[in-house]
Amino acid sequence: MRAEDKRKVMQFLEANKEEMLEFLIRTIQTPSLSCHEGEVARLYASKMQELGYDEVEIDGIGNVLGWVKATEPCYEKCLLFNGHMDHVPPGKMVDPYAGLIIDAGRYGEEGQAVYGRGASDMKGALAAMVFAAGAIKAAGIKLKRDLLVTPVVLEEMRGQLGTKYLIENDNLKVEYTIVGEASNLDIALGHRGIIEHIITTSGKSAHASQPEHGVNAFYKMMDILTAVRLNIIPKLPADELFGKTTMTINTCQVSPGVSNVIPDSCTVTIDTRNIPSFTAPELTARLRAEIEKLKLNDPELEYEISCSNVELTSYTGLRASSENQLYPFYTSPEQPLVKKLQEIISMVRGRRPQLRIWKFATDGGYLSTKAGIVTVGFGPGDERYAHTADDHILVADVFTAARVYALIALEMCT
């Protein structure tokens, strides 16, 4: 990284702090629930064009792709800044789309913060990414590697449909990815995944006054869940970095669901948070083997088990589907991207960042585990406030993130 390039980029970001903040506020003031991101997508695309990006497009599913192209290309694969522009419902937030600037002292923090749904998850990071790439373009720096910024859709609905489409349909070649989810300006090396299984037992309905004429699907499910609690959950794998794989049974539906009828069907969903070394097929095999043991002593036990799917229509009208799971991932701290990011954060913040594991799951799992891209997480915001009524982000942290994004892009692309 040349000192003159660094000076120009930092100068641009300093001169455009207020514009960056105003843009962040506008995006928060623009509701963007999953499947309804169109208006905010156009805001991101418009700002990229205004900042002079070389190419800006909205793809078939509604992701925004903003390119700052290499003028002296030496690398076939790009650096990707990835983040999602959808957010969860506002719930009980007060004025969730006001985009208010508030005193962060109410949260035990210093300085000003922007309050609103999506501030920490993750419109603060996206504003920083958009302006970081804009700073490089404005400085006229000759890149050897393409830089791509992608606000994506449908992240909050699991299935990673936006990012999945980005990789599988937009013909991208990516060497490195930084996912901007909240990391408190530290470096996230990975997270556990999410696997959702659906188990259904079948029985035979009968009048509740004559249960002997029926087969109670609910009772059959009780046997399965008891076996899961006693024989599966205690043996789930763990490791030092990610902790234990956890499993919870969270929903149960019976049919016909009438108090005087023996149920002929019972369906439960099982949520598993898996470490990277433990895969969905392995878990399915364990569950199936345990149920098959029950069948040896209960010939009336009929069941089906599968991983669930998610199918959604994006704001563009495109119908997309995927397995309803998020992949775990882990990136070694010895990766050059991690080393460079550590150096840059230390330089910008005056302290060395922590290397951590996210407690939540992100699109980074798909990018790393499924697409094979070197992926790390770095973003402004504290994950404690994501999806809560106190959703906010420190203004100073957004500016800091923009500086880090710009400098890591210089380091990896020049």
PDB file of N, CA and C in Angstrom, residues 315-389:
ATOM      1  N   TYR A 315     -38.275  -9.455  -4.370  1.00  0.00           N
ATOM      2  CA  TYR A 315     -39.007  -8.261  -4.806  1.00  0.00           C
ATOM      3  C   TYR A 315     -38.996  -8.097  -6.322  1.00  0.00           C
ATOM      4  N   THR A 316     -38.087  -8.799  -6.998  1.00  0.00           N
ATOM      5  CA  THR A 316     -38.056  -8.738  -8.465  1.00  0.00           C
ATOM      6  C   THR A 316     -39.064  -9.685  -9.101  1.00  0.00           C
ATOM      7  N   GLY A 317     -39.679 -10.539  -8.287  1.00  0.00           N
ATOM      8  CA  GLY A 317     -40.614 -11.537  -8.802  1.00  0.00           C
ATOM      9  C   GLY A 317     -39.992 -12.891  -9.036  1.00  0.00           C
ATOM     10  N   LEU A 318     -38.683 -13.012  -8.813  1.00  0.00           N
ATOM     11  CA  LEU A 318     -38.002 -14.291  -9.007  1.00  0.00           C
ATOM     12  C   LEU A 318     -38.311 -15.235  -7.850  1.00  0.00           C
ATOM     13  N   ARG A 319     -38.691 -16.460  -8.172  1.00  0.00           N
ATOM     14  CA  ARG A 319     -38.942 -17.496  -7.176  1.00  0.00           C
ATOM     15  C   ARG A 319     -37.661 -18.285  -6.974  1.00  0.00           C
ATOM     16  N   ALA A 320     -37.229 -18.425  -5.723  1.00  0.00           N
ATOM     17  CA  ALA A 320     -35.979 -19.124  -5.428  1.00  0.00           C
ATOM     18  C   ALA A 320     -36.181 -20.046  -4.238  1.00  0.00           C
ATOM     19  N   SER A 321     -35.439 -21.147  -4.219  1.00  0.00           N
ATOM     20  CA  SER A 321     -35.556 -22.099  -3.120  1.00  0.00           C
ATOM     21  C   SER A 321     -34.183 -22.633  -2.751  1.00  0.00           C
ATOM     22  N   SER A 322     -34.086 -23.126  -1.522  1.00  0.00           N
ATOM     23  CA  SER A 322     -32.827 -23.674  -1.036  1.00  0.00           C
ATOM     24  C   SER A 322     -33.111 -24.476   0.223  1.00  0.00           C
ATOM     25  N   GLU A 323     -32.151 -25.291   0.624  1.00  0.00           N
ATOM     26  CA  GLU A 323     -32.255 -25.940   1.928  1.00  0.00           C
ATOM     27  C   GLU A 323     -32.289 -24.875   3.011  1.00  0.00           C
ATOM     28  N   ASN A 324     -33.145 -25.080   3.990  1.00  0.00           N
ATOM     29  CA  ASN A 324     -33.310 -24.109   5.067  1.00  0.00           C
ATOM     30  C   ASN A 324     -32.231 -24.333   6.128  1.00  0.00           C
ATOM     31  N   GLN A 325     -30.994 -24.077   5.728  1.00  0.00           N
ATOM     32  CA  GLN A 325     -29.896 -24.212   6.672  1.00  0.00           C
ATOM     33  C   GLN A 325     -28.837 -23.165   6.377  1.00  0.00           C
ATOM     34  N   LEU A 326     -28.056 -22.855   7.378  1.00  0.00           N
ATOM     35  CA  LEU A 326     -26.912 -21.972   7.223  1.00  0.00           C
ATOM     36  C   LEU A 326     -25.662 -22.781   7.538  1.00  0.00           C
ATOM     37  N   TYR A 327     -24.663 -22.646   6.690  1.00  0.00           N
ATOM     38  CA  TYR A 327     -23.458 -23.459   6.845  1.00  0.00           C
ATOM     39  C   TYR A 327     -22.535 -22.857   7.907  1.00  0.00           C
ATOM     40  N   PRO A 328     -21.890 -23.710   8.698  1.00  0.00           N
ATOM     41  CA  PRO A 328     -20.843 -23.214   9.590  1.00  0.00           C
ATOM     42  C   PRO A 328     -19.586 -22.927   8.789  1.00  0.00           C
ATOM     43  N   PHE A 329     -18.682 -22.143   9.375  1.00  0.00           N
ATOM     44  CA  PHE A 329     -17.390 -21.982   8.704  1.00  0.00           C
ATOM     45  C   PHE A 329     -16.324 -21.593   9.720  1.00  0.00           C
ATOM     46  N   TYR A 330     -15.087 -21.797   9.294  1.00  0.00           N
ATOM     47  CA  TYR A 330     -13.938 -21.371  10.089  1.00  0.00           C
ATOM     48  C   TYR A 330     -12.799 -21.031   9.147  1.00  0.00           C
ATOM     49  N   THR A 331     -12.184 -19.880   9.370  1.00  0.00           N
ATOM     50  CA  THR A 331     -11.030 -19.440   8.590  1.00  0.00           C
ATOM     51  C   THR A 331      -9.822 -19.348   9.512  1.00  0.00           C
ATOM     52  N   SER A 332      -8.735 -19.938   9.098  1.00  0.00           N
ATOM     53  CA  SER A 332      -7.526 -19.954   9.918  1.00  0.00           C
ATOM     54  C   SER A 332      -6.991 -18.539  10.135  1.00  0.00           C
ATOM     55  N   PRO A 333      -6.537 -18.233  11.340  1.00  0.00           N
ATOM     56  CA  PRO A 333      -5.918 -16.924  11.584  1.00  0.00           C
ATOM     57  C   PRO A 333      -4.608 -16.738  10.837  1.00  0.00           C
ATOM     58  N   GLU A 334      -4.096 -17.811  10.238  1.00  0.00           N
ATOM     59  CA  GLU A 334      -2.860 -17.715   9.461  1.00  0.00           C
ATOM     60  C   GLU A 334      -3.111 -17.258   8.031  1.00  0.00           C
ATOM     61  N   GLN A 335      -4.367 -17.150   7.632  1.00  0.00           N
ATOM     62  CA  GLN A 335      -4.674 -16.675   6.282  1.00  0.00           C
ATOM     63  C   GLN A 335      -4.141 -15.249   6.081  1.00  0.00           C
ATOM     64  N   PRO A 336      -3.552 -14.961   4.916  1.00  0.00           N
ATOM     65  CA  PRO A 336      -3.040 -13.609   4.663  1.00  0.00           C
ATOM     66  C   PRO A 336      -4.088 -12.513   4.862  1.00  0.00           C
ATOM     67  N   LEU A 337      -5.348 -12.779   4.485  1.00  0.00           N
ATOM     68  CA  LEU A 337      -6.397 -11.778   4.666  1.00  0.00           C
ATOM     69  C   LEU A 337      -6.565 -11.428   6.139  1.00  0.00           C
ATOM     70  N   VAL A 338      -6.512 -12.427   7.007  1.00  0.00           N
ATOM     71  CA  VAL A 338      -6.654 -12.177   8.446  1.00  0.00           C
ATOM     72  C   VAL A 338      -5.467 -11.374   8.960  1.00  0.00           C
ATOM     73  N   LYS A 339      -4.265 -11.758   8.556  1.00  0.00           N
ATOM     74  CA  LYS A 339      -3.058 -11.059   9.001  1.00  0.00           C
ATOM     75  C   LYS A 339      -3.081  -9.585   8.590  1.00  0.00           C
ATOM     76  N   LYS A 340      -3.435  -9.336   7.329  1.00  0.00           N
ATOM     77  CA  LYS A 340      -3.483  -7.957   6.841  1.00  0.00           C
ATOM     78  C   LYS A 340      -4.566  -7.158   7.554  1.00  0.00           C
ATOM     79  N   LEU A 341      -5.711  -7.789   7.781  1.00  0.00           N
ATOM     80  CA  LEU A 341      -6.807  -7.103   8.452  1.00  0.00           C
ATOM     81  C   LEU A 341      -6.419  -6.758   9.891  1.00  0.00           C
ATOM     82  N   GLN A 342      -5.713  -7.656  10.556  1.00  0.00           N
ATOM     83  CA  GLN A 342      -5.229  -7.366  11.906  1.00  0.00           C
ATOM     84  C   GLN A 342      -4.327  -6.134  11.914  1.00  0.00           C
ATOM     85  N   GLU A 343      -3.420  -6.076  10.956  1.00  0.00           N
ATOM     86  CA  GLU A 343      -2.487  -4.946  10.885  1.00  0.00           C
ATOM     87  C   GLU A 343      -3.230  -3.634  10.662  1.00  0.00           C
ATOM     88  N   ILE A 344      -4.192  -3.661   9.760  1.00  0.00           N
ATOM     89  CA  ILE A 344      -4.900  -2.430   9.410  1.00  0.00           C
ATOM     90  C   ILE A 344      -5.789  -1.962  10.555  1.00  0.00           C
ATOM     91  N   ILE A 345      -6.506  -2.870  11.192  1.00  0.00           N
ATOM     92  CA  ILE A 345      -7.346  -2.481  12.328  1.00  0.00           C
ATOM     93  C   ILE A 345      -6.477  -1.921  13.447  1.00  0.00           C
ATOM     94  N   SER A 346      -5.330  -2.538  13.695  1.00  0.00           N
ATOM     95  CA  SER A 346      -4.415  -2.046  14.722  1.00  0.00           C
ATOM     96  C   SER A 346      -3.947  -0.636  14.398  1.00  0.00           C
ATOM     97  N   MET A 347      -3.650  -0.393  13.135  1.00  0.00           N
ATOM     98  CA  MET A 347      -3.186   0.923  12.710  1.00  0.00           C
ATOM     99  C   MET A 347      -4.286   1.973  12.853  1.00  0.00           C
ATOM    100  N   VAL A 348      -5.512   1.625  12.449  1.00  0.00           N
ATOM    101  CA  VAL A 348      -6.617   2.586  12.477  1.00  0.00           C
ATOM    102  C   VAL A 348      -7.105   2.838  13.898  1.00  0.00           C
ATOM    103  N   ARG A 349      -7.193   1.798  14.711  1.00  0.00           N
ATOM    104  CA  ARG A 349      -7.790   1.914  16.044  1.00  0.00           C
ATOM    105  C   ARG A 349      -6.773   2.073  17.170  1.00  0.00           C
ATOM    106  N   GLY A 350      -5.506   1.768  16.885  1.00  0.00           N
ATOM    107  CA  GLY A 350      -4.509   1.886  17.939  1.00  0.00           C
ATOM    108  C   GLY A 350      -4.503   0.721  18.906  1.00  0.00           C
ATOM    109  N   ARG A 351      -5.189  -0.335  18.575  1.00  0.00           N
ATOM    110  CA  ARG A 351      -5.159  -1.558  19.387  1.00  0.00           C
ATOM    111  C   ARG A 351      -5.397  -2.764  18.495  1.00  0.00           C
ATOM    112  N   ARG A 352      -4.840  -3.888  18.913  1.00  0.00           N
ATOM    113  CA  ARG A 352      -4.967  -5.101  18.110  1.00  0.00           C
ATOM    114  C   ARG A 352      -6.363  -5.692  18.290  1.00  0.00           C
ATOM    115  N   PRO A 353      -7.017  -6.089  17.197  1.00  0.00           N
ATOM    116  CA  PRO A 353      -8.367  -6.638  17.312  1.00  0.00           C
ATOM    117  C   PRO A 353      -8.363  -8.048  17.892  1.00  0.00           C
ATOM    118  N   GLN A 354      -9.453  -8.395  18.523  1.00  0.00           N
ATOM    119  CA  GLN A 354      -9.638  -9.768  18.971  1.00  0.00           C
ATOM    120  C   GLN A 354     -10.032 -10.647  17.791  1.00  0.00           C
ATOM    121  N   LEU A 355      -9.632 -11.900  17.858  1.00  0.00           N
ATOM    122  CA  LEU A 355     -10.102 -12.908  16.911  1.00  0.00           C
ATOM    123  C   LEU A 355     -11.201 -13.688  17.612  1.00  0.00           C
ATOM    124  N   ARG A 356     -12.369 -13.740  17.022  1.00  0.00           N
ATOM    125  CA  ARG A 356     -13.522 -14.285  17.733  1.00  0.00           C
ATOM    126  C   ARG A 356     -14.371 -15.171  16.831  1.00  0.00           C
ATOM    127  N   ILE A 357     -15.335 -15.814  17.444  1.00  0.00           N
ATOM    128  CA  ILE A 357     -16.310 -16.634  16.732  1.00  0.00           C
ATOM    129  C   ILE A 357     -17.678 -15.997  16.935  1.00  0.00           C
ATOM    130  N   TRP A 358     -18.395 -15.741  15.852  1.00  0.00           N
ATOM    131  CA  TRP A 358     -19.743 -15.201  15.974  1.00  0.00           C
ATOM    132  C   TRP A 358     -20.661 -16.213  16.656  1.00  0.00           C
ATOM    133  N   LYS A 359     -21.596 -15.727  17.455  1.00  0.00           N
ATOM    134  CA  LYS A 359     -22.604 -16.604  18.054  1.00  0.00           C
ATOM    135  C   LYS A 359     -23.743 -16.875  17.084  1.00  0.00           C
ATOM    136  N   PHE A 360     -23.961 -15.964  16.146  1.00  0.00           N
ATOM    137  CA  PHE A 360     -25.036 -16.107  15.164  1.00  0.00           C
ATOM    138  C   PHE A 360     -24.458 -16.610  13.841  1.00  0.00           C
ATOM    139  N   ALA A 361     -25.334 -16.967  12.918  1.00  0.00           N
ATOM    140  CA  ALA A 361     -24.902 -17.461  11.608  1.00  0.00           C
ATOM    141  C   ALA A 361     -25.128 -16.395  10.543  1.00  0.00           C
ATOM    142  N   THR A 362     -24.325 -16.443   9.483  1.00  0.00           N
ATOM    143  CA  THR A 362     -24.341 -15.428   8.438  1.00  0.00           C
ATOM    144  C   THR A 362     -24.217 -16.076   7.063  1.00  0.00           C
ATOM    145  N   ASP A 363     -24.278 -15.236   6.024  1.00  0.00           N
ATOM    146  CA  ASP A 363     -24.015 -15.716   4.670  1.00  0.00           C
ATOM    147  C   ASP A 363     -22.555 -16.123   4.479  1.00  0.00           C
ATOM    148  N   GLY A 364     -21.706 -15.758   5.441  1.00  0.00           N
ATOM    149  CA  GLY A 364     -20.307 -16.160   5.358  1.00  0.00           C
ATOM    150  C   GLY A 364     -20.131 -17.662   5.308  1.00  0.00           C
ATOM    151  N   GLY A 365     -21.052 -18.399   5.927  1.00  0.00           N
ATOM    152  CA  GLY A 365     -20.968 -19.851   5.885  1.00  0.00           C
ATOM    153  C   GLY A 365     -21.102 -20.395   4.483  1.00  0.00           C
ATOM    154  N   TYR A 366     -22.021 -19.828   3.711  1.00  0.00           N
ATOM    155  CA  TYR A 366     -22.175 -20.264   2.319  1.00  0.00           C
ATOM    156  C   TYR A 366     -20.923 -19.905   1.518  1.00  0.00           C
ATOM    157  N   LEU A 367     -20.454 -18.671   1.676  1.00  0.00           N
ATOM    158  CA  LEU A 367     -19.306 -18.205   0.901  1.00  0.00           C
ATOM    159  C   LEU A 367     -18.065 -19.043   1.186  1.00  0.00           C
ATOM    160  N   SER A 368     -17.861 -19.397   2.444  1.00  0.00           N
ATOM    161  CA  SER A 368     -16.678 -20.161   2.825  1.00  0.00           C
ATOM    162  C   SER A 368     -16.846 -21.656   2.581  1.00  0.00           C
ATOM    163  N   THR A 369     -17.845 -22.251   3.232  1.00  0.00           N
ATOM    164  CA  THR A 369     -17.987 -23.710   3.230  1.00  0.00           C
ATOM    165  C   THR A 369     -18.496 -24.241   1.904  1.00  0.00           C
ATOM    166  N   LYS A 370     -19.441 -23.555   1.307  1.00  0.00           N
ATOM    167  CA  LYS A 370     -20.051 -24.040   0.065  1.00  0.00           C
ATOM    168  C   LYS A 370     -19.296 -23.553  -1.165  1.00  0.00           C
ATOM    169  N   ALA A 371     -18.938 -22.262  -1.189  1.00  0.00           N
ATOM    170  CA  ALA A 371     -18.296 -21.695  -2.378  1.00  0.00           C
ATOM    171  C   ALA A 371     -16.777 -21.769  -2.332  1.00  0.00           C
ATOM    172  N   GLY A 372     -16.201 -22.096  -1.170  1.00  0.00           N
ATOM    173  CA  GLY A 372     -14.757 -22.268  -1.078  1.00  0.00           C
ATOM    174  C   GLY A 372     -13.960 -20.984  -1.119  1.00  0.00           C
ATOM    175  N   ILE A 373     -14.561 -19.875  -0.679  1.00  0.00           N
ATOM    176  CA  ILE A 373     -13.906 -18.567  -0.701  1.00  0.00           C
ATOM    177  C   ILE A 373     -13.341 -18.263   0.683  1.00  0.00           C
ATOM    178  N   VAL A 374     -12.133 -17.725   0.733  1.00  0.00           N
ATOM    179  CA  VAL A 374     -11.562 -17.297   2.010  1.00  0.00           C
ATOM    180  C   VAL A 374     -12.430 -16.165   2.558  1.00  0.00           C
ATOM    181  N   THR A 375     -13.019 -16.374   3.732  1.00  0.00           N
ATOM    182  CA  THR A 375     -14.036 -15.462   4.252  1.00  0.00           C
ATOM    183  C   THR A 375     -13.753 -15.108   5.704  1.00  0.00           C
ATOM    184  N   VAL A 376     -13.854 -13.821   6.021  1.00  0.00           N
ATOM    185  CA  VAL A 376     -13.777 -13.368   7.410  1.00  0.00           C
ATOM    186  C   VAL A 376     -14.886 -12.356   7.651  1.00  0.00           C
ATOM    187  N   GLY A 377     -15.159 -12.112   8.921  1.00  0.00           N
ATOM    188  CA  GLY A 377     -16.159 -11.123   9.288  1.00  0.00           C
ATOM    189  C   GLY A 377     -15.517  -9.920   9.947  1.00  0.00           C
ATOM    190  N   PHE A 378     -15.955  -8.740   9.539  1.00  0.00           N
ATOM    191  CA  PHE A 378     -15.531  -7.498  10.194  1.00  0.00           C
ATOM    192  C   PHE A 378     -16.597  -6.453   9.945  1.00  0.00           C
ATOM    193  N   GLY A 379     -17.103  -5.871  11.024  1.00  0.00           N
ATOM    194  CA  GLY A 379     -18.105  -4.834  10.841  1.00  0.00           C
ATOM    195  C   GLY A 379     -18.313  -4.014  12.091  1.00  0.00           C
ATOM    196  N   PRO A 380     -18.899  -2.827  11.933  1.00  0.00           N
ATOM    197  CA  PRO A 380     -19.272  -2.020  13.092  1.00  0.00           C
ATOM    198  C   PRO A 380     -20.523  -2.589  13.736  1.00  0.00           C
ATOM    199  N   GLY A 381     -20.757  -2.227  14.981  1.00  0.00           N
ATOM    200  CA  GLY A 381     -21.973  -2.665  15.655  1.00  0.00           C
ATOM    201  C   GLY A 381     -21.722  -3.795  16.627  1.00  0.00           C
ATOM    202  N   ASP A 382     -22.600  -3.866  17.618  1.00  0.00           N
ATOM    203  CA  ASP A 382     -22.538  -4.890  18.658  1.00  0.00           C
ATOM    204  C   ASP A 382     -23.685  -5.860  18.438  1.00  0.00           C
ATOM    205  N   GLU A 383     -23.366  -7.136  18.304  1.00  0.00           N
ATOM    206  CA  GLU A 383     -24.393  -8.137  17.998  1.00  0.00           C
ATOM    207  C   GLU A 383     -25.475  -8.215  19.075  1.00  0.00           C
ATOM    208  N   ARG A 384     -25.207  -7.714  20.273  1.00  0.00           N
ATOM    209  CA  ARG A 384     -26.220  -7.741  21.338  1.00  0.00           C
ATOM    210  C   ARG A 384     -27.464  -6.940  20.966  1.00  0.00           C
ATOM    211  N   TYR A 385     -27.305  -5.967  20.074  1.00  0.00           N
ATOM    212  CA  TYR A 385     -28.427  -5.082  19.757  1.00  0.00           C
ATOM    213  C   TYR A 385     -29.131  -5.439  18.453  1.00  0.00           C
ATOM    214  N   ALA A 386     -28.582  -6.371  17.703  1.00  0.00           N
ATOM    215  CA  ALA A 386     -29.243  -6.797  16.467  1.00  0.00           C
ATOM    216  C   ALA A 386     -30.566  -7.474  16.801  1.00  0.00           C
ATOM    217  N   HIS A 387     -31.594  -7.165  16.035  1.00  0.00           N
ATOM    218  CA  HIS A 387     -32.930  -7.764  16.178  1.00  0.00           C
ATOM    219  C   HIS A 387     -33.632  -7.341  17.471  1.00  0.00           C
ATOM    220  N   THR A 388     -33.115  -6.343  18.185  1.00  0.00           N
ATOM    221  CA  THR A 388     -33.726  -5.925  19.444  1.00  0.00           C
ATOM    222  C   THR A 388     -34.395  -4.564  19.283  1.00  0.00           C
ATOM    223  N   ALA A 389     -35.121  -4.155  20.331  1.00  0.00           N
ATOM    224  CA  ALA A 389     -35.761  -2.837  20.332  1.00  0.00           C
ATOM    225  C   ALA A 389     -34.743  -1.717  20.509  1.00  0.00           C
TER     226      ALA A 389
END
